[in-house]
mmCIF file with all atom_site columns, C-alpha atoms in Angstrom:
data_model
loop_
_atom_site.group_PDB
_atom_site.id
_atom_site.type_symbol
_atom_site.label_atom_id
_atom_site.label_alt_id
_atom_site.label_comp_id
_atom_site.label_asym_id
_atom_site.label_entity_id
_atom_site.label_seq_id
_atom_site.pdbx_PDB_ins_code
_atom_site.Cartn_x
_atom_site.Cartn_y
_atom_site.Cartn_z
_atom_site.occupancy
_atom_site.B_iso_or_equiv
_atom_site.pdbx_formal_charge
_atom_site.auth_seq_id
_atom_site.auth_comp_id
_atom_site.auth_asym_id
_atom_site.auth_atom_id
_atom_site.pdbx_PDB_model_num
ATOM 1   C CA . ILE O 1 1   ? -4.811  8.747  1.104   1.00 0.00 ? 27  ILE O CA 1
ATOM 2   C CA . ALA O 1 2   ? -1.773  9.517  3.051   1.00 0.00 ? 28  ALA O CA 1
ATOM 3   C CA . LEU O 1 3   ? 0.426   8.827  0.023   1.00 0.00 ? 29  LEU O CA 1
ATOM 4   C CA . GLU O 1 4   ? -1.806  11.191 -1.969  1.00 0.00 ? 30  GLU O CA 1
ATOM 5   C CA . GLU O 1 5   ? -1.241  13.928 0.370   1.00 0.00 ? 31  GLU O CA 1
ATOM 6   C CA . LEU O 1 6   ? 2.444   13.118 0.761   1.00 0.00 ? 32  LEU O CA 1
ATOM 7   C CA . ASP O 1 7   ? 2.655   13.391 -3.294  1.00 0.00 ? 33  ASP O CA 1
ATOM 8   C CA . GLN O 1 8   ? 1.059   16.741 -3.135  1.00 0.00 ? 34  GLN O CA 1
ATOM 9   C CA . ALA O 1 9   ? 3.356   18.087 -0.460  1.00 0.00 ? 35  ALA O CA 1
ATOM 10  C CA . LEU O 1 10  ? 6.361   16.820 -2.235  1.00 0.00 ? 36  LEU O CA 1
ATOM 11  C CA . ALA O 1 11  ? 5.061   18.449 -5.501  1.00 0.00 ? 37  ALA O CA 1
ATOM 12  C CA . VAL O 1 12  ? 4.651   21.777 -3.785  1.00 0.00 ? 38  VAL O CA 1
ATOM 13  C CA . LEU O 1 13  ? 8.100   21.653 -2.382  1.00 0.00 ? 39  LEU O CA 1
ATOM 14  C CA . ARG O 1 14  ? 9.718   20.762 -5.935  1.00 0.00 ? 40  ARG O CA 1
ATOM 15  C CA . ASP O 1 15  ? 7.393   23.684 -7.212  1.00 0.00 ? 41  ASP O CA 1
ATOM 16  C CA . GLY O 1 16  ? 9.131   26.100 -4.758  1.00 0.00 ? 42  GLY O CA 1
ATOM 17  C CA . GLY O 1 17  ? 5.680   26.415 -2.940  1.00 0.00 ? 43  GLY O CA 1
ATOM 18  C CA . ALA O 1 18  ? 3.788   27.540 -6.093  1.00 0.00 ? 44  ALA O CA 1
ATOM 19  C CA . GLU O 1 19  ? 0.110   26.897 -6.301  1.00 0.00 ? 45  GLU O CA 1
ATOM 20  C CA . ARG O 1 20  ? -0.516  23.589 -7.949  1.00 0.00 ? 46  ARG O CA 1
ATOM 21  C CA . VAL O 1 21  ? -3.255  22.898 -10.348 1.00 0.00 ? 47  VAL O CA 1
ATOM 22  C CA . THR O 1 22  ? -4.589  19.271 -10.332 1.00 0.00 ? 48  THR O CA 1
ATOM 23  C CA . HIS O 1 23  ? -6.350  17.889 -13.032 1.00 0.00 ? 49  HIS O CA 1
ATOM 24  C CA . THR O 1 24  ? -8.626  14.716 -13.169 1.00 0.00 ? 50  THR O CA 1
ATOM 25  C CA . LEU O 1 25  ? -9.882  12.514 -15.816 1.00 0.00 ? 51  LEU O CA 1
ATOM 26  C CA . ALA O 1 26  ? -12.562 14.862 -16.630 1.00 0.00 ? 52  ALA O CA 1
ATOM 27  C CA . ASP O 1 27  ? -9.826  17.104 -17.890 1.00 0.00 ? 53  ASP O CA 1
ATOM 28  C CA . VAL O 1 28  ? -8.521  14.856 -20.411 1.00 0.00 ? 54  VAL O CA 1
ATOM 29  C CA . PRO O 1 29  ? -10.529 15.970 -23.442 1.00 0.00 ? 55  PRO O CA 1
ATOM 30  C CA . ALA O 1 30  ? -9.118  19.544 -22.885 1.00 0.00 ? 56  ALA O CA 1
ATOM 31  C CA . LEU O 1 31  ? -5.708  17.985 -22.606 1.00 0.00 ? 57  LEU O CA 1
ATOM 32  C CA . VAL O 1 32  ? -6.233  16.095 -25.969 1.00 0.00 ? 58  VAL O CA 1
ATOM 33  C CA . ALA O 1 33  ? -7.784  19.042 -27.672 1.00 0.00 ? 59  ALA O CA 1
ATOM 34  C CA . SER O 1 34  ? -4.777  21.160 -26.857 1.00 0.00 ? 60  SER O CA 1
ATOM 35  C CA . CYS O 1 35  ? -2.004  18.626 -27.698 1.00 0.00 ? 61  CYS O CA 1
ATOM 36  C CA . GLY O 1 36  ? -1.634  19.403 -31.358 1.00 0.00 ? 62  GLY O CA 1
ATOM 37  C CA . GLN O 1 37  ? -1.705  15.916 -32.293 1.00 0.00 ? 63  GLN O CA 1
ATOM 38  C CA . PRO O 1 38  ? -4.299  13.713 -34.017 1.00 0.00 ? 64  PRO O CA 1
ATOM 39  C CA . VAL O 1 39  ? -5.673  11.545 -31.076 1.00 0.00 ? 65  VAL O CA 1
ATOM 40  C CA . ASP O 1 40  ? -8.562  9.057  -30.860 1.00 0.00 ? 66  ASP O CA 1
ATOM 41  C CA . VAL O 1 41  ? -10.024 8.875  -27.548 1.00 0.00 ? 67  VAL O CA 1
ATOM 42  C CA . ARG O 1 42  ? -12.021 5.792  -26.038 1.00 0.00 ? 68  ARG O CA 1
ATOM 43  C CA . TRP O 1 43  ? -13.865 6.076  -22.721 1.00 0.00 ? 69  TRP O CA 1
ATOM 44  C CA . ALA O 1 44  ? -15.358 2.901  -21.126 1.00 0.00 ? 70  ALA O CA 1
ATOM 45  C CA . GLY O 1 45  ? -16.877 2.385  -17.651 1.00 0.00 ? 71  GLY O CA 1
ATOM 46  C CA . PRO O 1 46  ? -18.245 4.320  -14.994 1.00 0.00 ? 72  PRO O CA 1
ATOM 47  C CA . LEU O 1 47  ? -15.745 7.094  -14.563 1.00 0.00 ? 73  LEU O CA 1
ATOM 48  C CA . ASP O 1 48  ? -17.436 8.231  -11.290 1.00 0.00 ? 74  ASP O CA 1
ATOM 49  C CA . GLN O 1 49  ? -16.083 5.214  -9.743  1.00 0.00 ? 75  GLN O CA 1
ATOM 50  C CA . VAL O 1 50  ? -12.505 6.600  -9.676  1.00 0.00 ? 76  VAL O CA 1
ATOM 51  C CA . ALA O 1 51  ? -11.318 8.332  -6.448  1.00 0.00 ? 77  ALA O CA 1
ATOM 52  C CA . SER O 1 52  ? -9.471  11.775 -6.943  1.00 0.00 ? 78  SER O CA 1
ATOM 53  C CA . GLY O 1 53  ? -5.966  10.558 -6.487  1.00 0.00 ? 79  GLY O CA 1
ATOM 54  C CA . PRO O 1 54  ? -6.166  7.749  -9.003  1.00 0.00 ? 80  PRO O CA 1
ATOM 55  C CA . GLY O 1 55  ? -8.005  10.141 -11.184 1.00 0.00 ? 81  GLY O CA 1
ATOM 56  C CA . ARG O 1 56  ? -5.198  12.715 -11.232 1.00 0.00 ? 82  ARG O CA 1
ATOM 57  C CA . LEU O 1 57  ? -2.594  10.024 -11.683 1.00 0.00 ? 83  LEU O CA 1
ATOM 58  C CA . GLY O 1 58  ? -4.638  8.648  -14.648 1.00 0.00 ? 84  GLY O CA 1
ATOM 59  C CA . TYR O 1 59  ? -4.495  12.532 -16.178 1.00 0.00 ? 85  TYR O CA 1
ATOM 60  C CA . ARG O 1 60  ? -0.826  12.450 -15.548 1.00 0.00 ? 86  ARG O CA 1
ATOM 61  C CA . VAL O 1 61  ? -0.278  9.168  -17.432 1.00 0.00 ? 87  VAL O CA 1
ATOM 62  C CA . VAL O 1 62  ? -2.292  10.595 -20.542 1.00 0.00 ? 88  VAL O CA 1
ATOM 63  C CA . GLN O 1 63  ? -0.414  13.780 -20.200 1.00 0.00 ? 89  GLN O CA 1
ATOM 64  C CA . GLU O 1 64  ? 3.067   12.277 -20.107 1.00 0.00 ? 90  GLU O CA 1
ATOM 65  C CA . GLY O 1 65  ? 2.142   9.909  -23.063 1.00 0.00 ? 91  GLY O CA 1
ATOM 66  C CA . LEU O 1 66  ? 1.042   12.519 -25.209 1.00 0.00 ? 92  LEU O CA 1
ATOM 67  C CA . THR O 1 67  ? 4.019   14.812 -24.347 1.00 0.00 ? 93  THR O CA 1
ATOM 68  C CA . ASN O 1 68  ? 6.062   11.792 -25.350 1.00 0.00 ? 94  ASN O CA 1
ATOM 69  C CA . VAL O 1 69  ? 4.356   11.438 -28.669 1.00 0.00 ? 95  VAL O CA 1
ATOM 70  C CA . ALA O 1 70  ? 4.752   15.126 -29.548 1.00 0.00 ? 96  ALA O CA 1
ATOM 71  C CA . ARG O 1 71  ? 8.448   14.924 -28.601 1.00 0.00 ? 97  ARG O CA 1
ATOM 72  C CA . HIS O 1 72  ? 9.489   11.561 -30.000 1.00 0.00 ? 98  HIS O CA 1
ATOM 73  C CA . ALA O 1 73  ? 6.836   10.884 -32.833 1.00 0.00 ? 99  ALA O CA 1
ATOM 74  C CA . PRO O 1 74  ? 5.638   14.428 -34.122 1.00 0.00 ? 100 PRO O CA 1
ATOM 75  C CA . GLY O 1 75  ? 2.701   13.892 -36.553 1.00 0.00 ? 101 GLY O CA 1
ATOM 76  C CA . ALA O 1 76  ? 2.019   10.255 -35.588 1.00 0.00 ? 102 ALA O CA 1
ATOM 77  C CA . ARG O 1 77  ? -1.402  9.501  -34.792 1.00 0.00 ? 103 ARG O CA 1
ATOM 78  C CA . ALA O 1 78  ? -2.055  8.587  -31.015 1.00 0.00 ? 104 ALA O CA 1
ATOM 79  C CA . ALA O 1 79  ? -4.759  6.739  -29.185 1.00 0.00 ? 105 ALA O CA 1
ATOM 80  C CA . VAL O 1 80  ? -5.908  7.243  -25.596 1.00 0.00 ? 106 VAL O CA 1
ATOM 81  C CA . SER O 1 81  ? -8.097  4.562  -23.861 1.00 0.00 ? 107 SER O CA 1
ATOM 82  C CA . VAL O 1 82  ? -9.480  5.170  -20.278 1.00 0.00 ? 108 VAL O CA 1
ATOM 83  C CA . GLU O 1 83  ? -11.374 2.161  -19.002 1.00 0.00 ? 109 GLU O CA 1
ATOM 84  C CA . VAL O 1 84  ? -12.937 1.502  -15.782 1.00 0.00 ? 110 VAL O CA 1
ATOM 85  C CA . GLU O 1 85  ? -13.495 -1.913 -14.619 1.00 0.00 ? 111 GLU O CA 1
ATOM 86  C CA . PRO O 1 86  ? -13.971 -1.532 -10.670 1.00 0.00 ? 112 PRO O CA 1
ATOM 87  C CA . PRO O 1 87  ? -11.614 -2.051 -8.993  1.00 0.00 ? 113 PRO O CA 1
ATOM 88  C CA . LEU O 1 88  ? -9.185  -1.194 -11.838 1.00 0.00 ? 114 LEU O CA 1
ATOM 89  C CA . LEU O 1 89  ? -8.712  1.976  -13.941 1.00 0.00 ? 115 LEU O CA 1
ATOM 90  C CA . ARG O 1 90  ? -6.716  1.476  -17.028 1.00 0.00 ? 116 ARG O CA 1
ATOM 91  C CA . VAL O 1 91  ? -5.104  4.100  -18.937 1.00 0.00 ? 117 VAL O CA 1
ATOM 92  C CA . VAL O 1 92  ? -3.430  3.502  -22.179 1.00 0.00 ? 118 VAL O CA 1
ATOM 93  C CA . VAL O 1 93  ? -1.863  5.806  -24.698 1.00 0.00 ? 119 VAL O CA 1
ATOM 94  C CA . ARG O 1 94  ? -0.527  4.437  -28.004 1.00 0.00 ? 120 ARG O CA 1
ATOM 95  C CA . ASN O 1 95  ? 1.132   5.968  -31.009 1.00 0.00 ? 121 ASN O CA 1
ATOM 96  C CA . GLY O 1 96  ? 2.210   4.797  -34.347 1.00 0.00 ? 122 GLY O CA 1
ATOM 97  C CA . PRO O 1 97  ? 5.510   5.788  -35.841 1.00 0.00 ? 123 PRO O CA 1
ATOM 98  C CA . ALA O 1 98  ? 6.414   9.318  -36.619 1.00 0.00 ? 124 ALA O CA 1
ATOM 99  C CA . ARG O 1 99  ? 6.272   9.969  -40.361 1.00 0.00 ? 125 ARG O CA 1
ATOM 100 C CA . GLY O 1 100 ? 9.604   9.128  -41.880 1.00 0.00 ? 126 GLY O CA 1
ATOM 101 C CA . VAL O 1 101 ? 11.020  7.514  -38.665 1.00 0.00 ? 127 VAL O CA 1
ATOM 102 C CA . ALA O 1 102 ? 12.252  3.893  -38.876 1.00 0.00 ? 128 ALA O CA 1
ATOM 103 C CA . ALA O 1 103 ? 10.395  1.445  -36.602 1.00 0.00 ? 129 ALA O CA 1
ATOM 104 C CA . ALA O 1 104 ? 11.945  0.948  -32.971 1.00 0.00 ? 130 ALA O CA 1
ATOM 105 C CA . ARG O 1 105 ? 13.353  -2.185 -32.102 1.00 0.00 ? 131 ARG O CA 1
ATOM 106 C CA . PRO O 1 106 ? 10.955  -3.886 -29.309 1.00 0.00 ? 132 PRO O CA 1
ATOM 107 C CA . GLY O 1 107 ? 12.598  -3.981 -25.930 1.00 0.00 ? 133 GLY O CA 1
ATOM 108 C CA . ARG O 1 108 ? 14.783  -0.994 -26.639 1.00 0.00 ? 134 ARG O CA 1
ATOM 109 C CA . ARG O 1 109 ? 13.613  2.159  -24.869 1.00 0.00 ? 135 ARG O CA 1
ATOM 110 C CA . PRO O 1 110 ? 14.280  5.594  -25.819 1.00 0.00 ? 136 PRO O CA 1
ATOM 111 C CA . ALA O 1 111 ? 16.643  7.858  -24.049 1.00 0.00 ? 137 ALA O CA 1
ATOM 112 C CA . GLY O 1 112 ? 15.325  10.752 -22.403 1.00 0.00 ? 138 GLY O CA 1
ATOM 113 C CA . GLY O 1 113 ? 14.184  12.339 -19.104 1.00 0.00 ? 139 GLY O CA 1
ATOM 114 C CA . THR O 1 114 ? 12.771  10.863 -15.975 1.00 0.00 ? 140 THR O CA 1
ATOM 115 C CA . GLY O 1 115 ? 8.992   11.490 -16.685 1.00 0.00 ? 141 GLY O CA 1
ATOM 116 C CA . LEU O 1 116 ? 8.033   7.957  -17.185 1.00 0.00 ? 142 LEU O CA 1
ATOM 117 C CA . LEU O 1 117 ? 10.317  6.788  -14.414 1.00 0.00 ? 143 LEU O CA 1
ATOM 118 C CA . GLY O 1 118 ? 8.792   9.319  -11.792 1.00 0.00 ? 144 GLY O CA 1
ATOM 119 C CA . LEU O 1 119 ? 5.165   8.324  -13.056 1.00 0.00 ? 145 LEU O CA 1
ATOM 120 C CA . THR O 1 120 ? 5.989   4.772  -12.490 1.00 0.00 ? 146 THR O CA 1
ATOM 121 C CA . GLU O 1 121 ? 7.082   5.384  -9.155  1.00 0.00 ? 147 GLU O CA 1
ATOM 122 C CA . ARG O 1 122 ? 3.931   7.265  -8.262  1.00 0.00 ? 148 ARG O CA 1
ATOM 123 C CA . VAL O 1 123 ? 1.750   4.661  -9.833  1.00 0.00 ? 149 VAL O CA 1
ATOM 124 C CA . GLU O 1 124 ? 3.430   1.849  -7.927  1.00 0.00 ? 150 GLU O CA 1
ATOM 125 C CA . ARG O 1 125 ? 2.907   3.872  -4.781  1.00 0.00 ? 151 ARG O CA 1
ATOM 126 C CA . LEU O 1 126 ? -0.757  3.771  -5.360  1.00 0.00 ? 152 LEU O CA 1
ATOM 127 C CA . GLY O 1 127 ? -0.661  -0.036 -5.832  1.00 0.00 ? 153 GLY O CA 1
ATOM 128 C CA . GLY O 1 128 ? -0.742  0.125  -9.655  1.00 0.00 ? 154 GLY O CA 1
ATOM 129 C CA . THR O 1 129 ? 1.518   -0.724 -12.487 1.00 0.00 ? 155 THR O CA 1
ATOM 130 C CA . LEU O 1 130 ? 2.916   1.205  -15.502 1.00 0.00 ? 156 LEU O CA 1
ATOM 131 C CA . THR O 1 131 ? 4.677   -0.307 -18.536 1.00 0.00 ? 157 THR O CA 1
ATOM 132 C CA . ALA O 1 132 ? 5.952   1.756  -21.370 1.00 0.00 ? 158 ALA O CA 1
ATOM 133 C CA . ASP O 1 133 ? 7.848   0.062  -24.398 1.00 0.00 ? 159 ASP O CA 1
ATOM 134 C CA . PRO O 1 134 ? 8.200   0.396  -28.090 1.00 0.00 ? 160 PRO O CA 1
ATOM 135 C CA . THR O 1 135 ? 5.780   -1.688 -30.237 1.00 0.00 ? 161 THR O CA 1
ATOM 136 C CA . ALA O 1 136 ? 6.782   -3.857 -33.202 1.00 0.00 ? 162 ALA O CA 1
ATOM 137 C CA . GLU O 1 137 ? 5.357   -1.286 -35.486 1.00 0.00 ? 163 GLU O CA 1
ATOM 138 C CA . GLY O 1 138 ? 7.565   1.439  -34.568 1.00 0.00 ? 164 GLY O CA 1
ATOM 139 C CA . GLY O 1 139 ? 5.363   3.262  -32.146 1.00 0.00 ? 165 GLY O CA 1
ATOM 140 C CA . PHE O 1 140 ? 5.048   3.355  -28.460 1.00 0.00 ? 166 PHE O CA 1
ATOM 141 C CA . LEU O 1 141 ? 2.513   2.160  -25.833 1.00 0.00 ? 167 LEU O CA 1
ATOM 142 C CA . VAL O 1 142 ? 2.211   3.168  -22.196 1.00 0.00 ? 168 VAL O CA 1
ATOM 143 C CA . HIS O 1 143 ? -0.033  1.250  -20.006 1.00 0.00 ? 169 HIS O CA 1
ATOM 144 C CA . ALA O 1 144 ? -1.213  1.797  -16.658 1.00 0.00 ? 170 ALA O CA 1
ATOM 145 C CA . GLU O 1 145 ? -3.418  -0.075 -14.292 1.00 0.00 ? 171 GLU O CA 1
ATOM 146 C CA . LEU O 1 146 ? -4.520  1.545  -11.102 1.00 0.00 ? 172 LEU O CA 1
ATOM 147 C CA . PRO O 1 147 ? -6.946  0.819  -8.318  1.00 0.00 ? 173 PRO O CA 1
ATOM 148 C CA . THR O 1 148 ? -9.959  2.803  -8.530  1.00 0.00 ? 174 THR O CA 1
ATOM 149 C CA . GLY O 1 149 ? -9.779  3.639  -4.640  1.00 0.00 ? 175 GLY O CA 1
ATOM 150 C CA . ARG O 1 150 ? -13.351 3.143  -4.454  1.00 0.00 ? 176 ARG O CA 1
ATOM 151 C CA . GLY O 1 151 ? -15.710 -0.041 -4.194  1.00 0.00 ? 177 GLY O CA 1
#
């Protein structure tokens, strides 16, 4: 809980003291609906078993994954999976290749900002793992596992 509070305090400082809106897994359907990409969503397990910190971070994983799909693979079909198997929350965002884009080479990461790096650090601070890699089919896969924080 102390790390969650520290994350929130640092976020407020980064935002210049602006009021911060915090989203949870319950907000994922609205995020998907607003992203402008074709997205299949799969939910499994008892979502009520996820504490607020991991839930907010799970939302951020979906948000970052869909942002990267829109930026690097416009028009590609994406899939989001949110699965709870206490004591773990698994969040996966996968997309196929963008239309007319050659397949990515596995093991080669696209250049870009620090979104995934910062997100990886936050996931690790909560005791989880995050991987983000190109797929052999030319898409991209973001996979996070977090402790649910309950049970």
